Amino acid sequence: MKMRYNSTIDKCLSFIRFSMDPISFKAPEMDDRDWASLYSFSFKQAILGVTMEGVRQLKKHDIEPPWEVLARWLYRMVQIEKDNKAINMASAKLLQQLEKEGFRCCLLKGQGNNLLYPNAYSRTPGDIDVWMVGAKGTKHPVRSIIKYVRSIKPKERAVYHHIDFGKFDNIETEIHYRPSFMNNFVHNHRLQKWFLEQADAQFGNRVELPDNAGTVAVPTPEFNAVYQLVHLYTHVLNKGVGLRHIIDYYYVLLAVKDKQDMEKTLRRLGLEKIAEAVMWVMKSMLGMDEKYMIVKPNERLGRMLAEEILIRGNFGHYSSANKKRKPGQKIPKWESKLRRNIMRLRFDLRLMLYFPSECLCEPVFRFYHYLWRRWANLCYSLTNRI
């Protein structure tokens, strides 16, 4: 299915550009139907807070949505701000607890990204993601982290790059011993080495969260320009990518000060193609000035990425596969796994022409990941340690 921009999507994107940069862009003329479409589009893409900034700008000129739309928008905004404040408090508390245990850690994405937005409470929050490593010189750092988490939450699931931490202060939390990964084994090896080389700078980059929620470490924009591109890549290839991911990365790029060797690093890590696609989306959909870009845009790859964003939405919740499921429909576990693997292979084939390296390696890495999980869980069950 080819997604073509229609007048409604064009108007929504135009309003998003105005919301993010009201100095450079003008707001489109909006009627009642346009406001309803914008709210629906923003909700699906998890960017209600971003477009609300545009609504606030227009309110200065006595222009605003119909009351029934505005009321829903304001209700959501109150909840978004409330959730952000709760997650800020929980994040600072969790990192303080982990640091007392002797671990070095920083927040990934999430509340650290909020600080790059003009309004730190306009970003729709998710869960808490923490990158954590043991003290310097720790033997078997991944094993030590899994052992620590399972001493608190024995039944939590460990995968290649993180272990679930369940709910911390009622917020879903993941502990990452690897910030992310790639399917291509060569690129993944280089990426993990790069992460470790950059670790000290990230754990030492401390910032104050809003409303005195606490001081935490967050990655630098230069680190995020690589890491969040990898994260975005995994969403393109797996869960579904939405405008929230793209807007997060937009603000990361605005904050990057040192672009030296950035293009070389992306090429070495196998990220140049996804970077070219993202840059085209940044320019075409969000109107980003090319001076902030880290590689040259690629229209062919960018159009494919734009279609993925508009068709699948945030986390793929609005893909055709999910629309076919009936509310409350239960799928047998074996069928769910089989279906997931078949859909995964079909998706690999569809993206093969765009990202051949990752797609060709994905089935092999998936099998390796399966063996890794079995090994980790077996070792823990037999020895109660890893």
mmCIF file of N, CA, C and O in Angstrom, residues 23-70:
data_model
loop_
_atom_site.group_PDB
_atom_site.id
_atom_site.type_symbol
_atom_site.label_atom_id
_atom_site.label_comp_id
_atom_site.label_asym_id
_atom_site.label_seq_id
_atom_site.Cartn_x
_atom_site.Cartn_y
_atom_site.Cartn_z
ATOM 1 N N ILE A 23 8.090 30.850 14.365
ATOM 2 C CA ILE A 23 8.765 31.999 13.744
ATOM 3 C C ILE A 23 8.963 31.754 12.249
ATOM 4 O O ILE A 23 8.765 32.655 11.420
ATOM 5 N N SER A 24 9.339 30.544 11.885
ATOM 6 C CA SER A 24 9.647 30.231 10.489
ATOM 7 C C SER A 24 8.428 29.795 9.682
ATOM 8 O O SER A 24 8.440 29.874 8.453
ATOM 9 N N PHE A 25 7.378 29.304 10.360
ATOM 10 C CA PHE A 25 6.227 28.756 9.642
ATOM 11 C C PHE A 25 4.931 29.410 10.108
ATOM 12 O O PHE A 25 4.815 29.826 11.262
ATOM 13 N N LYS A 26 3.983 29.479 9.185
ATOM 14 C CA LYS A 26 2.663 30.015 9.498
ATOM 15 C C LYS A 26 1.674 28.875 9.698
ATOM 16 O O LYS A 26 1.788 27.817 9.086
ATOM 17 N N ALA A 27 0.682 29.127 10.530
ATOM 18 C CA ALA A 27 -0.353 28.123 10.753
ATOM 19 C C ALA A 27 -1.309 28.085 9.568
ATOM 20 O O ALA A 27 -1.646 29.134 8.999
ATOM 21 N N PRO A 28 -1.747 26.913 9.155
ATOM 22 C CA PRO A 28 -2.731 26.835 8.067
ATOM 23 C C PRO A 28 -4.098 27.274 8.572
ATOM 24 O O PRO A 28 -4.365 27.278 9.778
ATOM 25 N N GLU A 29 -4.945 27.657 7.652
ATOM 26 C CA GLU A 29 -6.326 27.990 8.031
ATOM 27 C C GLU A 29 -7.052 26.695 8.397
ATOM 28 O O GLU A 29 -6.975 25.698 7.677
ATOM 29 N N MET A 30 -7.772 26.726 9.516
ATOM 30 C CA MET A 30 -8.394 25.521 10.052
ATOM 31 C C MET A 30 -9.897 25.724 10.220
ATOM 32 O O MET A 30 -10.334 26.739 10.774
ATOM 33 N N ASP A 31 -10.684 24.740 9.737
ATOM 34 C CA ASP A 31 -12.118 24.752 10.050
ATOM 35 C C ASP A 31 -12.383 23.655 11.088
ATOM 36 O O ASP A 31 -11.457 22.971 11.539
ATOM 37 N N ASP A 32 -13.643 23.465 11.477
ATOM 38 C CA ASP A 32 -13.966 22.510 12.537
ATOM 39 C C ASP A 32 -13.500 21.099 12.202
ATOM 40 O O ASP A 32 -12.985 20.371 13.055
ATOM 41 N N ARG A 33 -13.682 20.697 10.953
ATOM 42 C CA ARG A 33 -13.270 19.351 10.551
ATOM 43 C C ARG A 33 -11.749 19.212 10.612
ATOM 44 O O ARG A 33 -11.234 18.163 11.016
ATOM 45 N N ASP A 34 -11.030 20.261 10.241
ATOM 46 C CA ASP A 34 -9.569 20.221 10.292
ATOM 47 C C ASP A 34 -9.077 20.047 11.728
ATOM 48 O O ASP A 34 -8.132 19.286 11.992
ATOM 49 N N TRP A 35 -9.726 20.764 12.672
ATOM 50 C CA TRP A 35 -9.319 20.657 14.075
ATOM 51 C C TRP A 35 -9.533 19.228 14.585
ATOM 52 O O TRP A 35 -8.688 18.670 15.294
ATOM 53 N N ALA A 36 -10.659 18.634 14.234
ATOM 54 C CA ALA A 36 -10.940 17.257 14.656
ATOM 55 C C ALA A 36 -9.920 16.288 14.062
ATOM 56 O O ALA A 36 -9.444 15.366 14.743
ATOM 57 N N SER A 37 -9.562 16.502 12.792
ATOM 58 C CA SER A 37 -8.567 15.643 12.139
ATOM 59 C C SER A 37 -7.194 15.811 12.776
ATOM 60 O O SER A 37 -6.453 14.833 12.963
ATOM 61 N N LEU A 38 -6.838 17.053 13.103
ATOM 62 C CA LEU A 38 -5.538 17.319 13.731
ATOM 63 C C LEU A 38 -5.458 16.648 15.097
ATOM 64 O O LEU A 38 -4.431 16.035 15.440
ATOM 65 N N TYR A 39 -6.527 16.742 15.869
ATOM 66 C CA TYR A 39 -6.535 16.090 17.188
ATOM 67 C C TYR A 39 -6.369 14.581 17.028
ATOM 68 O O TYR A 39 -5.560 13.960 17.725
ATOM 69 N N SER A 40 -7.110 13.984 16.103
ATOM 70 C CA SER A 40 -7.036 12.543 15.889
ATOM 71 C C SER A 40 -5.641 12.125 15.428
ATOM 72 O O SER A 40 -5.071 11.144 15.919
ATOM 73 N N PHE A 41 -5.069 12.871 14.492
ATOM 74 C CA PHE A 41 -3.729 12.583 13.980
ATOM 75 C C PHE A 41 -2.700 12.700 15.104
ATOM 76 O O PHE A 41 -1.825 11.829 15.266
ATOM 77 N N SER A 42 -2.798 13.745 15.904
ATOM 78 C CA SER A 42 -1.846 13.968 17.000
ATOM 79 C C SER A 42 -1.963 12.881 18.059
ATOM 80 O O SER A 42 -0.960 12.430 18.619
ATOM 81 N N PHE A 43 -3.189 12.447 18.313
ATOM 82 C CA PHE A 43 -3.401 11.384 19.300
ATOM 83 C C PHE A 43 -2.773 10.080 18.822
ATOM 84 O O PHE A 43 -2.073 9.402 19.576
ATOM 85 N N LYS A 44 -3.007 9.727 17.562
ATOM 86 C CA LYS A 44 -2.458 8.486 17.022
ATOM 87 C C LYS A 44 -0.932 8.496 17.019
ATOM 88 O O LYS A 44 -0.297 7.466 17.245
ATOM 89 N N GLN A 45 -0.365 9.664 16.762
ATOM 90 C CA GLN A 45 1.093 9.762 16.693
ATOM 91 C C GLN A 45 1.724 10.115 18.041
ATOM 92 O O GLN A 45 2.948 10.280 18.129
ATOM 93 N N ALA A 46 0.920 10.223 19.098
ATOM 94 C CA ALA A 46 1.396 10.533 20.455
ATOM 95 C C ALA A 46 2.150 11.858 20.513
ATOM 96 O O ALA A 46 3.193 11.972 21.162
ATOM 97 N N ILE A 47 1.594 12.879 19.837
ATOM 98 C CA ILE A 47 2.232 14.203 19.842
ATOM 99 C C ILE A 47 1.214 15.296 20.182
ATOM 100 O O ILE A 47 1.332 16.428 19.713
ATOM 101 N N LEU A 48 0.228 14.966 21.011
ATOM 102 C CA LEU A 48 -0.777 15.965 21.378
ATOM 103 C C LEU A 48 -0.151 17.185 22.045
ATOM 104 O O LEU A 48 -0.595 18.314 21.832
ATOM 105 N N GLY A 49 0.880 16.955 22.859
ATOM 106 C CA GLY A 49 1.534 18.075 23.534
ATOM 107 C C GLY A 49 2.254 18.997 22.569
ATOM 108 O O GLY A 49 2.304 20.217 22.785
ATOM 109 N N VAL A 50 2.812 18.432 21.509
ATOM 110 C CA VAL A 50 3.517 19.243 20.509
ATOM 111 C C VAL A 50 2.541 20.155 19.784
ATOM 112 O O VAL A 50 2.769 21.361 19.653
ATOM 113 N N THR A 51 1.432 19.597 19.312
ATOM 114 C CA THR A 51 0.473 20.427 18.574
ATOM 115 C C THR A 51 -0.270 21.392 19.497
ATOM 116 O O THR A 51 -0.721 22.446 19.055
ATOM 117 N N MET A 52 -0.372 21.052 20.782
ATOM 118 C CA MET A 52 -0.984 21.986 21.724
ATOM 119 C C MET A 52 -0.172 23.277 21.830
ATOM 120 O O MET A 52 -0.728 24.349 22.052
ATOM 121 N N GLU A 53 1.141 23.168 21.619
ATOM 122 C CA GLU A 53 1.967 24.386 21.629
ATOM 123 C C GLU A 53 1.541 25.323 20.502
ATOM 124 O O GLU A 53 1.533 26.535 20.654
ATOM 125 N N GLY A 54 1.154 24.750 19.348
ATOM 126 C CA GLY A 54 0.633 25.567 18.257
ATOM 127 C C GLY A 54 -0.720 26.159 18.597
ATOM 128 O O GLY A 54 -1.010 27.318 18.263
ATOM 129 N N VAL A 55 -1.570 25.376 19.256
ATOM 130 C CA VAL A 55 -2.882 25.882 19.689
ATOM 131 C C VAL A 55 -2.696 27.079 20.618
ATOM 132 O O VAL A 55 -3.403 28.091 20.504
ATOM 133 N N ARG A 56 -1.731 26.989 21.525
ATOM 134 C CA ARG A 56 -1.466 28.095 22.455
ATOM 135 C C ARG A 56 -0.981 29.339 21.723
ATOM 136 O O ARG A 56 -1.303 30.459 22.110
ATOM 137 N N GLN A 57 -0.182 29.131 20.678
ATOM 138 C CA GLN A 57 0.279 30.281 19.889
ATOM 139 C C GLN A 57 -0.900 30.989 19.217
ATOM 140 O O GLN A 57 -0.981 32.217 19.203
ATOM 141 N N LEU A 58 -1.822 30.197 18.657
ATOM 142 C CA LEU A 58 -2.973 30.790 17.967
ATOM 143 C C LEU A 58 -3.945 31.456 18.928
ATOM 144 O O LEU A 58 -4.637 32.412 18.562
ATOM 145 N N LYS A 59 -3.988 30.964 20.151
ATOM 146 C CA LYS A 59 -4.914 31.531 21.126
ATOM 147 C C LYS A 59 -4.596 33.003 21.401
ATOM 148 O O LYS A 59 -5.479 33.790 21.739
ATOM 149 N N LYS A 60 -3.332 33.365 21.226
ATOM 150 C CA LYS A 60 -2.949 34.775 21.393
ATOM 151 C C LYS A 60 -3.655 35.657 20.382
ATOM 152 O O LYS A 60 -3.819 36.861 20.587
ATOM 153 N N HIS A 61 -4.079 35.055 19.266
ATOM 154 C CA HIS A 61 -4.773 35.796 18.205
ATOM 155 C C HIS A 61 -6.263 35.443 18.179
ATOM 156 O O HIS A 61 -6.930 35.628 17.156
ATOM 157 N N ASP A 62 -6.743 34.931 19.318
ATOM 158 C CA ASP A 62 -8.165 34.575 19.474
ATOM 159 C C ASP A 62 -8.624 33.514 18.464
ATOM 160 O O ASP A 62 -9.759 33.552 17.988
ATOM 161 N N ILE A 63 -7.718 32.611 18.127
ATOM 162 C CA ILE A 63 -8.074 31.481 17.256
ATOM 163 C C ILE A 63 -7.867 30.204 18.054
ATOM 164 O O ILE A 63 -6.794 29.983 18.625
ATOM 165 N N GLU A 64 -8.889 29.378 18.117
ATOM 166 C CA GLU A 64 -8.746 28.123 18.842
ATOM 167 C C GLU A 64 -9.729 27.088 18.304
ATOM 168 O O GLU A 64 -10.678 27.428 17.585
ATOM 169 N N PRO A 65 -9.510 25.808 18.621
ATOM 170 C CA PRO A 65 -10.400 24.743 18.134
ATOM 171 C C PRO A 65 -11.803 24.871 18.722
ATOM 172 O O PRO A 65 -12.007 25.584 19.709
ATOM 173 N N PRO A 66 -12.773 24.181 18.136
ATOM 174 C CA PRO A 66 -14.108 24.112 18.746
ATOM 175 C C PRO A 66 -14.000 23.565 20.166
ATOM 176 O O PRO A 66 -13.113 22.758 20.465
ATOM 177 N N TRP A 67 -14.924 23.989 21.032
ATOM 178 C CA TRP A 67 -14.816 23.641 22.446
ATOM 179 C C TRP A 67 -14.759 22.138 22.694
ATOM 180 O O TRP A 67 -13.982 21.676 23.525
ATOM 181 N N GLU A 68 -15.532 21.340 21.960
ATOM 182 C CA GLU A 68 -15.547 19.905 22.216
ATOM 183 C C GLU A 68 -14.187 19.264 21.919
ATOM 184 O O GLU A 68 -13.787 18.294 22.565
ATOM 185 N N VAL A 69 -13.475 19.808 20.917
ATOM 186 C CA VAL A 69 -12.124 19.310 20.617
ATOM 187 C C VAL A 69 -11.129 19.844 21.639
ATOM 188 O O VAL A 69 -10.290 19.098 22.173
ATOM 189 N N LEU A 70 -11.228 21.133 21.949
ATOM 190 C CA LEU A 70 -10.296 21.753 22.894
ATOM 191 C C LEU A 70 -10.404 21.124 24.275
ATOM 192 O O LEU A 70 -9.382 20.928 24.958
#
